[in-house]
CSV table of C-alpha atoms and ligand atoms in Angstrom, one decimal:
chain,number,residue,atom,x,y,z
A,1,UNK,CA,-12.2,25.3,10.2
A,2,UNK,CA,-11.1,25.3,14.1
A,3,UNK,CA,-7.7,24.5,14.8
A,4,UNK,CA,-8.3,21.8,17.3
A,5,UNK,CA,-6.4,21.5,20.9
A,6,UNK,CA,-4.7,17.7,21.0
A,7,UNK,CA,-4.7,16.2,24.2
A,8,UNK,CA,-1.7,15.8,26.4
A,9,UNK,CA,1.2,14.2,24.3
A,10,UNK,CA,2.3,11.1,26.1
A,11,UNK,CA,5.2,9.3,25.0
A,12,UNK,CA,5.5,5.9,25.8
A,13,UNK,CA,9.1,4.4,27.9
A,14,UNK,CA,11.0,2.3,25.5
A,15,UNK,CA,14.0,0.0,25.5
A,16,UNK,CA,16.2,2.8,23.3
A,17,UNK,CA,18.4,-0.3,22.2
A,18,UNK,CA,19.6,1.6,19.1
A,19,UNK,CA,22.6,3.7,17.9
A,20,UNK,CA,21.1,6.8,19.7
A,21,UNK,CA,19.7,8.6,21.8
A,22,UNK,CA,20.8,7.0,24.6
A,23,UNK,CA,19.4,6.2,28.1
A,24,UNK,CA,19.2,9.7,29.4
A,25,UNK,CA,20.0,9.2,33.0
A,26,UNK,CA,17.7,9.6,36.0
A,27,UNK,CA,19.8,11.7,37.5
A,28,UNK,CA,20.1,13.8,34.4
A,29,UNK,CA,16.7,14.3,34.3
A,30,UNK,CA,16.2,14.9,37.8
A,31,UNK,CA,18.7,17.8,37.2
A,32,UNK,CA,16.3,19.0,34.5
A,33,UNK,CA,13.5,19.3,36.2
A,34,UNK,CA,14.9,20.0,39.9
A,35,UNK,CA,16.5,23.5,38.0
A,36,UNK,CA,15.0,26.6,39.0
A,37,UNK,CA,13.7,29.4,36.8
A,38,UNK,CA,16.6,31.6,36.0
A,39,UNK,CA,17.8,33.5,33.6
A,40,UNK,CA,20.6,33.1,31.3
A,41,UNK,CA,22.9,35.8,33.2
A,42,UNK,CA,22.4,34.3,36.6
A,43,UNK,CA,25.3,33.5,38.8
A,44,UNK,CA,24.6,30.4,39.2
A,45,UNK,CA,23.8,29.5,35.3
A,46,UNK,CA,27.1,31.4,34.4
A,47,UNK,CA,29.1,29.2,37.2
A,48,UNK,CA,27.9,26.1,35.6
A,49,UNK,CA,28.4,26.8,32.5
A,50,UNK,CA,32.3,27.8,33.4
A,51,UNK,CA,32.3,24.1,35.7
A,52,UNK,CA,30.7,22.1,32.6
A,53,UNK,CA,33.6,23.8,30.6
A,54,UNK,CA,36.1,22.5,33.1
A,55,UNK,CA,34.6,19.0,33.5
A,56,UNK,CA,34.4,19.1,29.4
A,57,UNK,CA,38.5,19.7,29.2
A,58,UNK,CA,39.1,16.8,31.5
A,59,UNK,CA,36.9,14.4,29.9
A,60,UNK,CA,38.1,15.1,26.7
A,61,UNK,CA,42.2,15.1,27.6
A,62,UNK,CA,42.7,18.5,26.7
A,63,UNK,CA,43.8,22.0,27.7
A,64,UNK,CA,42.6,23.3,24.4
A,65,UNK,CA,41.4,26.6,26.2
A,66,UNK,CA,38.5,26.8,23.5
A,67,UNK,CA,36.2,23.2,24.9
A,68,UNK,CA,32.9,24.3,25.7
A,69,UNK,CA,29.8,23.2,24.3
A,70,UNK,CA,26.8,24.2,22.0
A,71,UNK,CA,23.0,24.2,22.3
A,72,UNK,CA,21.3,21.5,20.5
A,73,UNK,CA,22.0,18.1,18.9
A,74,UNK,CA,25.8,16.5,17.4
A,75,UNK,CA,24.8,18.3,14.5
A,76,UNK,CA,24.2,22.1,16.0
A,77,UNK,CA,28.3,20.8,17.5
A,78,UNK,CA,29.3,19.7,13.8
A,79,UNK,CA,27.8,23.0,12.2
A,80,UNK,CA,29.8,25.0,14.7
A,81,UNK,CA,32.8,22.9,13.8
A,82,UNK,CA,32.3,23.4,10.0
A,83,UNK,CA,31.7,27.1,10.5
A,84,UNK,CA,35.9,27.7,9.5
A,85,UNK,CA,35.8,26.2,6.4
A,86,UNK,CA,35.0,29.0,3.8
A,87,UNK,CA,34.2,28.8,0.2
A,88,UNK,CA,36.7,27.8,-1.9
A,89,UNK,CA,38.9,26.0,0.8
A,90,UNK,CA,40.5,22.4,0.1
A,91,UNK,CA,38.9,19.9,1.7
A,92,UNK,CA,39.2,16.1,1.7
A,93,UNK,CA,36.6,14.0,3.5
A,94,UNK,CA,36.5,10.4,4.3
A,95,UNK,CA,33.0,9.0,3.8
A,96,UNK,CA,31.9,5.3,5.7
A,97,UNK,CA,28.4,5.7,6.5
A,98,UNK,CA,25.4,7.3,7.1
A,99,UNK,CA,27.2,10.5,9.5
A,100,UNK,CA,30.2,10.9,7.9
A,101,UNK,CA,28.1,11.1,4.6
A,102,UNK,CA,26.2,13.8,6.0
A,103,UNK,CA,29.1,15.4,7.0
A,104,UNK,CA,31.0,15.5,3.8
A,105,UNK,CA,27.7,17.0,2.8
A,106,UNK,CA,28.1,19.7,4.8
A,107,UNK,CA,31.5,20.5,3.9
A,108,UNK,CA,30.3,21.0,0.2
A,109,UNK,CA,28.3,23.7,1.0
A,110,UNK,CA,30.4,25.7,3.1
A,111,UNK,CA,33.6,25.0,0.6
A,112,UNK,CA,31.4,25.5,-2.8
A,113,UNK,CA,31.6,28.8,-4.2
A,114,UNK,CA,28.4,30.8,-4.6
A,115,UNK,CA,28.2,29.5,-8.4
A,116,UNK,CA,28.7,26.1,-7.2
A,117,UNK,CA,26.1,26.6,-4.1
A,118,UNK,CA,23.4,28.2,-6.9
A,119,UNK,CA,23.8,25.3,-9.4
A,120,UNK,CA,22.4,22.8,-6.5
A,121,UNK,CA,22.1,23.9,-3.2
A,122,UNK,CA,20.5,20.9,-1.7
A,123,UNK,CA,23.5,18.8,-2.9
A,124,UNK,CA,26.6,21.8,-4.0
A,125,UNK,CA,28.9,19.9,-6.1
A,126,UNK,CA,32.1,21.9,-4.4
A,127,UNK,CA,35.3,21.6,-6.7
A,128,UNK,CA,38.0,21.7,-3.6
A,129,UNK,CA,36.0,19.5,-1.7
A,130,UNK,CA,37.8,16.0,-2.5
A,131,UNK,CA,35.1,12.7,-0.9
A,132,UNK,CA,36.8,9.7,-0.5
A,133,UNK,CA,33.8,6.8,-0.3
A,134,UNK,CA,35.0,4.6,2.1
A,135,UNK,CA,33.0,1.5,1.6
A,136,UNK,CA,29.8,0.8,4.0
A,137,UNK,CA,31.0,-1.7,6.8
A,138,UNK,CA,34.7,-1.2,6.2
A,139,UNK,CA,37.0,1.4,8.1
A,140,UNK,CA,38.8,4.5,7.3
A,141,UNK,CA,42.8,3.4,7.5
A,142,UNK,CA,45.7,5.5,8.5
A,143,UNK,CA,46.9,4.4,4.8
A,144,UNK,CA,43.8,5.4,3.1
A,145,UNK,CA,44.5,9.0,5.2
A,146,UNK,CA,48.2,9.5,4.1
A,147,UNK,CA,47.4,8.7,0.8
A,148,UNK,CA,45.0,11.1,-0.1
A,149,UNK,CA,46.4,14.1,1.9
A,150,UNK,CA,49.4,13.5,0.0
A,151,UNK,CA,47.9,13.8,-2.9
A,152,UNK,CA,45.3,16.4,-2.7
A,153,UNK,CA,47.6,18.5,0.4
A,154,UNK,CA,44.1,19.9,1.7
A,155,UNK,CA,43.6,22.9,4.2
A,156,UNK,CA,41.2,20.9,6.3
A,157,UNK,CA,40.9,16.9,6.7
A,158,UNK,CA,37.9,15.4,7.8
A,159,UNK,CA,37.0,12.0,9.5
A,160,UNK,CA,34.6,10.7,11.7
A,161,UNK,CA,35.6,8.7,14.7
A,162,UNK,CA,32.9,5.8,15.4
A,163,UNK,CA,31.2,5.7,12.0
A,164,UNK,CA,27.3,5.3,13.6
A,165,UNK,CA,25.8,4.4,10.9
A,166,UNK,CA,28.0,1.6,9.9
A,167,UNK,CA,29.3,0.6,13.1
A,168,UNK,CA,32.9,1.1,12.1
A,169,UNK,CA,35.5,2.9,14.3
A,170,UNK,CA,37.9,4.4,12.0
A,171,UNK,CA,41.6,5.0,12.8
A,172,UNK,CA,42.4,8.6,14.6
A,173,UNK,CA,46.0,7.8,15.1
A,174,UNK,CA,46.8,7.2,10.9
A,175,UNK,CA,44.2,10.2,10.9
A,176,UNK,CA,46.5,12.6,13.0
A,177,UNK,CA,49.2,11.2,12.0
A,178,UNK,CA,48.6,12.1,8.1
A,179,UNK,CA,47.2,15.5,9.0
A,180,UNK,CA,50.6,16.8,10.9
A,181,UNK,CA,52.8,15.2,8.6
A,182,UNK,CA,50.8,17.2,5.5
A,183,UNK,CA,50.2,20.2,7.2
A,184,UNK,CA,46.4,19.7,6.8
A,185,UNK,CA,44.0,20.8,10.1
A,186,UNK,CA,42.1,17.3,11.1
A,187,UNK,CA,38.3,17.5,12.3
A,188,UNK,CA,36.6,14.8,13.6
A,189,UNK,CA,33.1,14.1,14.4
A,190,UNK,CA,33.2,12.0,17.9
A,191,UNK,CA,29.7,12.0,18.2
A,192,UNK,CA,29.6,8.7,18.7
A,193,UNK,CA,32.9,8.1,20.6
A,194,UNK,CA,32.9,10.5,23.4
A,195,UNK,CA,32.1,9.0,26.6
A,196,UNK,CA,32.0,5.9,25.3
A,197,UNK,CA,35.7,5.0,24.5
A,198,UNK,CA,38.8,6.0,26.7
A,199,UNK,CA,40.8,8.6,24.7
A,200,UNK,CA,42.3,12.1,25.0
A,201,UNK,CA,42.5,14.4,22.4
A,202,UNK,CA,45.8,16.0,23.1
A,203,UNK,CA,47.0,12.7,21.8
A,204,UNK,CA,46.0,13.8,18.4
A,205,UNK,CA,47.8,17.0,17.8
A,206,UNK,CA,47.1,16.9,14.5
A,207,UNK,CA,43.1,17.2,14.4
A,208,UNK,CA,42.2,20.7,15.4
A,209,UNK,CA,38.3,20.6,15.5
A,210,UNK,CA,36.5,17.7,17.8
A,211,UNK,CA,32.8,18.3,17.8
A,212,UNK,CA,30.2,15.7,20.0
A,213,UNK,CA,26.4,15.2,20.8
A,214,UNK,CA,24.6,15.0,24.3
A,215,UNK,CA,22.5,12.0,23.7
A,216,UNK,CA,25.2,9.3,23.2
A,217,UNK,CA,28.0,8.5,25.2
A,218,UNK,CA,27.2,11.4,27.8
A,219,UNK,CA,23.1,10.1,28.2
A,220,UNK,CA,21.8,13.6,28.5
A,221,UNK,CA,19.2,13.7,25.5
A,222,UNK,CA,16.9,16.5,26.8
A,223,UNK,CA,17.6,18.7,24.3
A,224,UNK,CA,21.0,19.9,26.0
A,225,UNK,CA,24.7,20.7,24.4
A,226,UNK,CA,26.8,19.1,22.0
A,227,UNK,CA,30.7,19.1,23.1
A,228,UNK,CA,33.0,21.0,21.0
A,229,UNK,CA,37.1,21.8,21.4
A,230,UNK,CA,39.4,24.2,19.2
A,231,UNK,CA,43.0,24.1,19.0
A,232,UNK,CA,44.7,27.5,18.7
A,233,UNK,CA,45.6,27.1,15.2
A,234,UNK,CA,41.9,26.3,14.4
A,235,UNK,CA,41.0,29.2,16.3
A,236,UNK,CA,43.5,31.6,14.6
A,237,UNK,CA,42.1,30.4,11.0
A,238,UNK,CA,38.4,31.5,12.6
A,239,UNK,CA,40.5,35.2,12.9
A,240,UNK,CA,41.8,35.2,9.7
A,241,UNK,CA,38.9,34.3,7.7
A,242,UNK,CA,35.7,35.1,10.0
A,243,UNK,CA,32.4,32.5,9.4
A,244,UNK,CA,29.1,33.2,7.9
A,245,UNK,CA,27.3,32.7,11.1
A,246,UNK,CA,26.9,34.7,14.2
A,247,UNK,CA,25.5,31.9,16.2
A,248,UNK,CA,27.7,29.3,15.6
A,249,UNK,CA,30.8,30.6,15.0
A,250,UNK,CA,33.2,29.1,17.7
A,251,UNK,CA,34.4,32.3,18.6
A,252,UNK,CA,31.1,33.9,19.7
A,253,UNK,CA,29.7,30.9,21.1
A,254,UNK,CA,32.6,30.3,23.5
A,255,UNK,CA,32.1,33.7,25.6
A,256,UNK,CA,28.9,32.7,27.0
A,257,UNK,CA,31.3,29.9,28.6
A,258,UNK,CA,33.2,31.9,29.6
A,259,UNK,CA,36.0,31.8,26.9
A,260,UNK,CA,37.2,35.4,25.4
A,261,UNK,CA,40.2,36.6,23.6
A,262,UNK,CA,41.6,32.9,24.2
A,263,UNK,CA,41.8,33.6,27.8
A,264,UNK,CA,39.6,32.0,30.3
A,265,UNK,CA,37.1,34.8,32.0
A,266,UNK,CA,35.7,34.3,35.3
A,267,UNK,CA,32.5,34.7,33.9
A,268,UNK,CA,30.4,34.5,30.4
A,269,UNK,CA,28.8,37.1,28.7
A,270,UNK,CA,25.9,37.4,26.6
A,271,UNK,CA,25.5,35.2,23.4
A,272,UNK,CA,22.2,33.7,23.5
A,273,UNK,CA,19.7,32.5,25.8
A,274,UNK,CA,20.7,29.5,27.7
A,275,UNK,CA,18.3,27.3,29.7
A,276,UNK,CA,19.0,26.5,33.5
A,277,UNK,CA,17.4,23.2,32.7
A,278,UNK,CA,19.6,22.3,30.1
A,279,UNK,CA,22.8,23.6,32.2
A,280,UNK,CA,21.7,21.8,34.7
A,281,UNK,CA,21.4,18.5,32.7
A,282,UNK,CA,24.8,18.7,30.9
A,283,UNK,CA,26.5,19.9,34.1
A,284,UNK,CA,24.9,16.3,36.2
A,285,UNK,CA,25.9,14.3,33.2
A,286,UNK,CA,29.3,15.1,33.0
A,287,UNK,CA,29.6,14.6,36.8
A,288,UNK,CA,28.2,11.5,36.6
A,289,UNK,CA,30.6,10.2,33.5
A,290,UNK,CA,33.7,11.6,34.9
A,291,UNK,CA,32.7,10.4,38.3
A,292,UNK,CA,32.4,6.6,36.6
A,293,UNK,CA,35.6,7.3,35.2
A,294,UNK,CA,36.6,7.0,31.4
A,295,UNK,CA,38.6,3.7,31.4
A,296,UNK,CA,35.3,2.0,33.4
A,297,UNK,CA,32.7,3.0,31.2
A,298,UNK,CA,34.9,2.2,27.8
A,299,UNK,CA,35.3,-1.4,30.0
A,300,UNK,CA,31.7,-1.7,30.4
A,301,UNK,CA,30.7,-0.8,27.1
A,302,UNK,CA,33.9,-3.6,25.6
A,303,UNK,CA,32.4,-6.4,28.3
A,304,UNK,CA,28.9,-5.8,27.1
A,305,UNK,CA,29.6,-5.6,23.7
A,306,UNK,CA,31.2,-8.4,23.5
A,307,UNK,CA,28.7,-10.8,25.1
A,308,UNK,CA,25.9,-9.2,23.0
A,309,UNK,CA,27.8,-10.0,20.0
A,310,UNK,CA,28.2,-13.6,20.7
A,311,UNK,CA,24.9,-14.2,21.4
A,312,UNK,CA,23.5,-12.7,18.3
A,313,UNK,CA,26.7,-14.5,16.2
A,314,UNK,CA,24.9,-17.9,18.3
A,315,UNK,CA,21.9,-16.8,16.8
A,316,UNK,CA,23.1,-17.3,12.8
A,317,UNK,CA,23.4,-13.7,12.4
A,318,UNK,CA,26.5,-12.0,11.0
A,319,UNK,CA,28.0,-8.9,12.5
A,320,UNK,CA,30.0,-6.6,10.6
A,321,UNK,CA,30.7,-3.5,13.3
A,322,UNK,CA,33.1,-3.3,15.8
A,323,UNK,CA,31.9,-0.9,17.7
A,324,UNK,CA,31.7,-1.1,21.3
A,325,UNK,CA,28.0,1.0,21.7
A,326,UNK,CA,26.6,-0.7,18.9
A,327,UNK,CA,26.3,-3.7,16.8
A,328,UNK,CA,25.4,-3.7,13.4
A,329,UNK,CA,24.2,-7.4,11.7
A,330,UNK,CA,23.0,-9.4,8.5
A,331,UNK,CA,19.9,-11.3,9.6
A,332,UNK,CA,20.5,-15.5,9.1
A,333,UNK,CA,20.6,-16.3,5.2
A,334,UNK,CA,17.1,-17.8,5.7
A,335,UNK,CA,15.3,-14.1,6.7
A,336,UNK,CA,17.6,-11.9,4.5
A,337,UNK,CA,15.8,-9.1,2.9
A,338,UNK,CA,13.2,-9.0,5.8
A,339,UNK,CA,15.2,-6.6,8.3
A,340,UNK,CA,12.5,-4.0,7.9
A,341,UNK,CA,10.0,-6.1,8.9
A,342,UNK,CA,11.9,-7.0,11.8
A,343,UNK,CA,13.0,-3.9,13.1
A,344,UNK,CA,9.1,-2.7,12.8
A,345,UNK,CA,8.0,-5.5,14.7
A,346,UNK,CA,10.3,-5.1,17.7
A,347,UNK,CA,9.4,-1.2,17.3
A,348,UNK,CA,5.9,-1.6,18.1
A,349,UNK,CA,6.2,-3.8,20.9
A,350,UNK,CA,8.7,-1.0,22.5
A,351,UNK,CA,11.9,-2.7,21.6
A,352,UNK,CA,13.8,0.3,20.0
A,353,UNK,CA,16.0,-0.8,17.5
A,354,UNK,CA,16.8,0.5,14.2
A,355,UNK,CA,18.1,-0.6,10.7
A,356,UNK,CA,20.9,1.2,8.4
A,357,UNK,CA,19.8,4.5,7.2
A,358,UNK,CA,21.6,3.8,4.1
A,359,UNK,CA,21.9,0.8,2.0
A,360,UNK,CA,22.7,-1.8,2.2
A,361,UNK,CA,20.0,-2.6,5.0
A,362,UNK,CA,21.1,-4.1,8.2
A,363,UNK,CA,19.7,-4.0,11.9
A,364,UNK,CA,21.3,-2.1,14.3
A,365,UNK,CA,21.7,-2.8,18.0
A,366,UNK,CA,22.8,-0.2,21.1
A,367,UNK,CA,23.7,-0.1,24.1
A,368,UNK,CA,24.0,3.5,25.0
A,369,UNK,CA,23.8,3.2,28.9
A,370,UNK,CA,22.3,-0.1,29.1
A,371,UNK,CA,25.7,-1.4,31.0
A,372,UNK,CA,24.3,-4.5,32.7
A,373,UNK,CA,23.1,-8.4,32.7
A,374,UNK,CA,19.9,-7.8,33.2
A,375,UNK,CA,19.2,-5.1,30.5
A,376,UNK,CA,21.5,-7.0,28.0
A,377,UNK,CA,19.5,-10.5,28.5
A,378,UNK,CA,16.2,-8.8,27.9
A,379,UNK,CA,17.7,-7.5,24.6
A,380,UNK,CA,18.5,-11.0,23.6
A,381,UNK,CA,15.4,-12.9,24.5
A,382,UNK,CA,13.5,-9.8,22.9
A,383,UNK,CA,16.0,-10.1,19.6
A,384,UNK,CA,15.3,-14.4,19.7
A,385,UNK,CA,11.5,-13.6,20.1
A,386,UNK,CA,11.9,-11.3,16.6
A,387,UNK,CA,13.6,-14.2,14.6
A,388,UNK,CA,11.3,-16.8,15.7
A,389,UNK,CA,8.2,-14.4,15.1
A,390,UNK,CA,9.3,-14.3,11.0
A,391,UNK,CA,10.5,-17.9,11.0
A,392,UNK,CA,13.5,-18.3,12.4
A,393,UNK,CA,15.3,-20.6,14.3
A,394,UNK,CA,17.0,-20.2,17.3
A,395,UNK,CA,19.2,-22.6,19.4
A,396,UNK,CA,18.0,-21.7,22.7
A,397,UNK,CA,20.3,-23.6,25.3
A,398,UNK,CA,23.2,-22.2,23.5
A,399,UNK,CA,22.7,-18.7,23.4
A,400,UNK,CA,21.8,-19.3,27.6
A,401,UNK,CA,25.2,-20.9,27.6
A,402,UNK,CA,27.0,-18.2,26.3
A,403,UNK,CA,25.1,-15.6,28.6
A,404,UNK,CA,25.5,-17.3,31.5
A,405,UNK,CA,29.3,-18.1,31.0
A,406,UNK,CA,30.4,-14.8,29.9
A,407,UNK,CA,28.6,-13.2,32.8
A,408,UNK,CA,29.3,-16.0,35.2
A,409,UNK,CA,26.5,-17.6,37.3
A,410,UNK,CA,26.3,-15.4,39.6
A,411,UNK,CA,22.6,-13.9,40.0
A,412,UNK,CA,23.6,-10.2,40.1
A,413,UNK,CA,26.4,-8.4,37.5
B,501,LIG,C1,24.2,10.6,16.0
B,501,LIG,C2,25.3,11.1,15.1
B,501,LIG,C3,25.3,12.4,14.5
B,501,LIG,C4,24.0,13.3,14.6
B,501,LIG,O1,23.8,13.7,15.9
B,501,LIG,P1,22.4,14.4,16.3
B,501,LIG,O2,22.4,14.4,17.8
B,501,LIG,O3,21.3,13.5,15.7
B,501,LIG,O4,22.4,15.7,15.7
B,501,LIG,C5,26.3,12.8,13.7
B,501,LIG,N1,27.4,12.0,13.6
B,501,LIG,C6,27.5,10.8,14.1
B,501,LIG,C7,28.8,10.0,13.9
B,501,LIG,C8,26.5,10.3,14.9
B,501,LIG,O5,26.5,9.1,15.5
């Protein structure tokens, strides 16, 4: 048999209207490409990795020396993250959704002991690793948080901000809040939340681990860096107790950025190889965000929410997120049970939306970088088109109504 040669992959442009990746930016991609060949030691790669590290601090709110980011996707940023919890730690995890479920996951098996890990590795049932189950649609309180670290008095708390696959935004201030007050060390998956909503995380002093993604809230998907920042005291528990990885432990990682000893160096050394391209990419996007400002885009994202929510609500449909990337719906009673059907229909017509990746199923709606009238319109009318397509029935003039009042007449927005 011959292995064959495929001809040229061509991907198709879609409307990404779901909970990620986002709209990877023009200019971000024009970064991409525009890089030079150069290797990983270059000046110039070296001196934007140490810049991305400084725009990183100052979009995050933080002088946690230890921000820098890591190669890959949010979950290469989680991993690195996870890498200071070692067997045998105490660990309670709050569980919402599809992420956070993953990520509780992933606590198991770096907290369960190497008899636990044997008995099921795909799945370690880990004895110090407590899972709260949060239910789907609902959102982790600040109660729910001091109750359990006051029972359980864990070494390391874990929550996720924006709950992606739920929609739910869960509450980092009870989260902190409980984690100082028990002595526990808070880490937070803000995937979802970074660059999207206006916070700082030296307003949380007690969550010591913040790990992100490129392809959200910072619309730089090609396959780039997922922010990460350390407090000291995370950082000193790294000393104590090493991790079982070389290329994700925080501590390595960090020099290539330019991070060593806890001091800032004025310039990385070897780790692994990083790509100009990618450099390139994360360094634009982060221009471009902090350039928007914070408190604009979190005001965009709020404004367009909200009208997109509306609209759908107009439409019979029944939205259980709050969110401000993302919405996350029943159908109307009359079409319940066929969201799959739905969401496969708008898929092949290049309308990328997406259901729940766990039960129970609902449709899920984004608007990663999709921050305008026009772009928000076309995902309405292409949504209406959907319903009627399987039956449905939608009140046309009022769903115009609601568009055209909440963005005002105007033509432009
Ligand atoms: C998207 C997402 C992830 C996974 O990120 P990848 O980039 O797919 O690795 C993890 N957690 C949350 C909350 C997310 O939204």
């Amino acid at each position: 048999m011959t292995v064959q040669i495929f001809p040229p992959l061509e991907i198709p442009e879609t409307l990404a209207a779901g909970p990620g990746p986002g709209n990877t930016d023009a200019r971000v991609l024009k970064a991409f490409a525009g890089a030079g060949i150069a290797d990983h030691m270059h000046g110039d790669v070296l001196r934007g990795m140490v810049e991305c590290k400084h725009m990183l601090r100052r979009l995050w709110g933080t002088t946690n020396t230890y921000t820098f980011a890591v190669a890959g996707t949010g979950w290469s940023g989680l991993d690195t993250m996870f890498a200071a919890v070692m067997p045998g730690d105490r660990v309670v995890a709050f569980s919402n959704g599809t992420f956070s479920g993953i990520d509780a996951l992933t606590l198991r098996i770096k907290a369960a002991t190497p008899t636990e890990h044997a008995a099921n590795p795909l799945d370690p049932q880990a004895a110090s690793v407590i899972v709260i189950d949060v239910p789907h649609g609902t959102s982790v309180t600040g109660e729910m948080v001091e109750a359990a670290l006051a029972e359980h008095k864990p070494k390391w708390a874990f929550m996720a901000h924006w709950e992606t696959g739920s929609g739910r935004i869960n509450d980092l201030r009870g989260f902190s809040d409980a984690c100082e007050k028990h002595g526990a060390m808070g880490l937070v998956d803000a995937v979802s939340s970074l660059g999207v909503e206006d916070f700082a995380i030296d307003d949380f002093p007690g969550v010591a681990g913040w790990a992100s993604c490129p392809q959200k809230g910072l619309c730089c998907l090609p396959l780039t860096y997922a922010p990460v920042s350390f407090t000291d005291a995370y950082i000193d528990s790294l000393h104590t107790s090493g991790a079982y990885s070389y290329v994700h432990n925080p501590l390595f990682e960090a020099r290539h950025w330019g991070i060593l000893d806890g001091q800032d160096a004025d310039k990385g050394s070897y780790h692994r190889t990083h790509s100009a391209y990618a450099v390139s990419a994360l360094h634009e996007s982060l221009r471009l965000v902090l350039a928007d400002g914070l408190a604009k885009r979190a005001h965009a994202y709020r404004t367009h929410e909200a009208v997109l929510r509306e609209a759908l609500v107009a439409m019979g449909c029944e939205v259980t997120s709050n969110m401000t990337s993302l919405v996350v719906l029943n159908l109307p009673p009359a079409l319940a049970g066929r969201e799959m059907e739905l969401v496969q229909n708008c898929r092949a017509r290049g309308f990328g939306i997406w259901p729940t990746l766990s039960a129970p199923v609902q449709v899920r709606i984004g608007i990663l970088n999709l921050l305008d009238r026009g772009v928000i319109t076309r995902i309405v009318q292409l949504f209406a088109e959907a319903l009627e397509e399987l039956g449905g029935e939608v009140d046309h003039d009022s769903v115009t109504a609601i568009l055209d009042s909440r963005y005002g007449t105007c033509v432009a927005a």
